[in-house]
mmCIF file with all atom_site columns, C-alpha atoms in Angstrom:
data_model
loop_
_atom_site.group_PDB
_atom_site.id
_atom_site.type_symbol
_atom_site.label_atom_id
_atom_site.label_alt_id
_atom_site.label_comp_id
_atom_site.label_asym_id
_atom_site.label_entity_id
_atom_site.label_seq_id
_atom_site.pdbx_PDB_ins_code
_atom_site.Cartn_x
_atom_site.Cartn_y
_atom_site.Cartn_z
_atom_site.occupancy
_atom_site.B_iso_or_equiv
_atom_site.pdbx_formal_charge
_atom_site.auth_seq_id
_atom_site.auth_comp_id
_atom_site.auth_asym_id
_atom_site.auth_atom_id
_atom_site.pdbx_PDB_model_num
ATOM 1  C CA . UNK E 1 1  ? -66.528 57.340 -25.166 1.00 66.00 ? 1  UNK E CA 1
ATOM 2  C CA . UNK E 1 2  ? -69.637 57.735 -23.087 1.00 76.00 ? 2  UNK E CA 1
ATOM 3  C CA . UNK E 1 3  ? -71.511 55.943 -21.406 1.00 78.00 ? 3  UNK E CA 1
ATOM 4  C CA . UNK E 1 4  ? -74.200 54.367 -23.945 1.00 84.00 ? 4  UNK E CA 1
ATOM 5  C CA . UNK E 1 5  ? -71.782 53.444 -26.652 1.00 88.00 ? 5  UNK E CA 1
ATOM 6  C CA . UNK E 1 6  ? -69.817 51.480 -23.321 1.00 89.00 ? 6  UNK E CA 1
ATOM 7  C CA . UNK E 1 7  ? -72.683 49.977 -21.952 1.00 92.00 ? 7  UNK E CA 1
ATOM 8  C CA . UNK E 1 8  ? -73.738 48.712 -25.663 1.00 90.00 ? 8  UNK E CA 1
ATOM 9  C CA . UNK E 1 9  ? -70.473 47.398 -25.859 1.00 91.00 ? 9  UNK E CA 1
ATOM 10 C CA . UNK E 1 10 ? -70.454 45.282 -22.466 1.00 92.00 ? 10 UNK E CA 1
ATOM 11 C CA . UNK E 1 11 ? -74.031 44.210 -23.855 1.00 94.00 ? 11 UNK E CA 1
ATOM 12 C CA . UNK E 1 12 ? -72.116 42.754 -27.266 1.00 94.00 ? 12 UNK E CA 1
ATOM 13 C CA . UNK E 1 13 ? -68.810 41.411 -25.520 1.00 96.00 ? 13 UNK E CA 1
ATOM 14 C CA . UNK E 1 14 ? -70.144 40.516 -22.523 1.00 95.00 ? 14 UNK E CA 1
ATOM 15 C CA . UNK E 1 15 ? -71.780 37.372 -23.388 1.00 97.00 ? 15 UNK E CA 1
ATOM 16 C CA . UNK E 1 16 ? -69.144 36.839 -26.079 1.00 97.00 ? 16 UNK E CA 1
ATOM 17 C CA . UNK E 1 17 ? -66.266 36.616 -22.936 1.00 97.00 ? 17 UNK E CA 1
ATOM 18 C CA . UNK E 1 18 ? -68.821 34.559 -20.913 1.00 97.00 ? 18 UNK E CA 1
ATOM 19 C CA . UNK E 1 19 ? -69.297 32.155 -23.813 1.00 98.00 ? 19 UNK E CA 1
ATOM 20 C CA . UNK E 1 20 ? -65.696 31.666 -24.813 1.00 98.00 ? 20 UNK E CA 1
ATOM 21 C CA . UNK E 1 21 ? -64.985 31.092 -20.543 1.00 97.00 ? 21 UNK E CA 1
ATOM 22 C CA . UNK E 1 22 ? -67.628 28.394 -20.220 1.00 97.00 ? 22 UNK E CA 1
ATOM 23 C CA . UNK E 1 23 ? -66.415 26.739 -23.104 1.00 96.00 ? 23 UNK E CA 1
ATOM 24 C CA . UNK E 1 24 ? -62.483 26.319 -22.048 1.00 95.00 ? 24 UNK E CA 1
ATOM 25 C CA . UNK E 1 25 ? -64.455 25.534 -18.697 1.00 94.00 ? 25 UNK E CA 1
ATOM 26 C CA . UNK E 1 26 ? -65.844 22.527 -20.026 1.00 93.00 ? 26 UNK E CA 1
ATOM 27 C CA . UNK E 1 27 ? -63.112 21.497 -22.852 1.00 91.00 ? 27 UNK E CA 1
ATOM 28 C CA . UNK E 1 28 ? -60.269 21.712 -19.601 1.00 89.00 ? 28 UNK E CA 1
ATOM 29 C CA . UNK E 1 29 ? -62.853 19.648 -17.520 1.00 87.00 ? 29 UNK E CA 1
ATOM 30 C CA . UNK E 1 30 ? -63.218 16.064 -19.739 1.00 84.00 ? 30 UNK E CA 1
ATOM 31 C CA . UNK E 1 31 ? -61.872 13.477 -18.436 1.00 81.00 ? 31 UNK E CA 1
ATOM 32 C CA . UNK E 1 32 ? -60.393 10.776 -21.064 1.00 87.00 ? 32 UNK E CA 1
ATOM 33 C CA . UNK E 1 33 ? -61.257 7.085  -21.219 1.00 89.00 ? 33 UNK E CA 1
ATOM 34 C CA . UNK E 1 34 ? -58.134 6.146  -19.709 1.00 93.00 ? 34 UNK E CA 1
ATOM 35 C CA . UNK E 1 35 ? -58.881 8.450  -16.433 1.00 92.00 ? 35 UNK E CA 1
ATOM 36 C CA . UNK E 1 36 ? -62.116 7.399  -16.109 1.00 91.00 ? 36 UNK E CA 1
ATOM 37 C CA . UNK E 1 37 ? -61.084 3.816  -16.281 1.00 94.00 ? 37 UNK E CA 1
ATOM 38 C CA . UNK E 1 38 ? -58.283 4.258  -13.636 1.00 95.00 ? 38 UNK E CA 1
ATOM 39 C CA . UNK E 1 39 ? -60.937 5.874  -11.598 1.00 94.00 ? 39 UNK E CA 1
ATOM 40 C CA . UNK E 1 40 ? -63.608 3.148  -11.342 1.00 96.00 ? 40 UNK E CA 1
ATOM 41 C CA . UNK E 1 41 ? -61.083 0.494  -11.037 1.00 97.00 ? 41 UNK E CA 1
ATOM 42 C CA . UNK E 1 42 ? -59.838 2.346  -8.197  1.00 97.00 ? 42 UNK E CA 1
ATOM 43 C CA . UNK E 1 43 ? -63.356 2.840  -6.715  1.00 97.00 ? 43 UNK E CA 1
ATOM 44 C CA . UNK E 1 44 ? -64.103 -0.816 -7.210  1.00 97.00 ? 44 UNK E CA 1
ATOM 45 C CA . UNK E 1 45 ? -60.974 -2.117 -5.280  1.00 97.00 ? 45 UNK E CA 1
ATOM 46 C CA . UNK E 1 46 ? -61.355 0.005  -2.143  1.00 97.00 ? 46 UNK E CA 1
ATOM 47 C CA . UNK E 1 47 ? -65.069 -0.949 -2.031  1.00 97.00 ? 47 UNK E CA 1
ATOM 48 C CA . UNK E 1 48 ? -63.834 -4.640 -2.068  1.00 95.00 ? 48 UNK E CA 1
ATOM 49 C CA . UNK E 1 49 ? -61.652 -3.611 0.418   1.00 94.00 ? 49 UNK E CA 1
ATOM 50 C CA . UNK E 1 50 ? -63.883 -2.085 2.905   1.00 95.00 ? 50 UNK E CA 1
ATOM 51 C CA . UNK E 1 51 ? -66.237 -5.551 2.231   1.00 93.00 ? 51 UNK E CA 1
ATOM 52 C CA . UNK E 1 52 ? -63.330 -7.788 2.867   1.00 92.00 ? 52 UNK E CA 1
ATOM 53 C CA . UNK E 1 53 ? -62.488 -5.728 6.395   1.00 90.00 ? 53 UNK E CA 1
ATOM 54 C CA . UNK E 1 54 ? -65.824 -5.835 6.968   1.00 90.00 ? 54 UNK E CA 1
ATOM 55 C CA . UNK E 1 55 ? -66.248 -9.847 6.840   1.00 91.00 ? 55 UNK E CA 1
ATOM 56 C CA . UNK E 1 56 ? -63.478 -9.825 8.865   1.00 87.00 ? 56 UNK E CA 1
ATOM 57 C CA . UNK E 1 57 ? -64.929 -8.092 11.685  1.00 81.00 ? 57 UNK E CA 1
#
């Protein structure tokens, strides 16, 4: 194999590899309703937290 035919085949599967990474990149990276949920309810409390501490003070 030389070197043309390989660098016309890093060209063509290149951006195929690239492509298939970004999408498991994203598909592995959602976050379900649940999780999300958890999340700002979590958020929520320790901000009422910090406000209650801070009418303490």
């Amino acid at each position: 194999m030389d070197l043309s035919s390989m660098q016309g085949l890093m060209v063509i599967v290149g951006p195929i590899v690239l492509a298939a990474a970004l999408i498991w990149a994203i598909a592995r990276n959602r976050t379900s309703k649940r999780q999300l949920d958890e999340t700002e309810d979590a958020t929520r409390r320790n901000y009422d937290a910090h406000d209650e501490a801070d009418r303490k003070r």
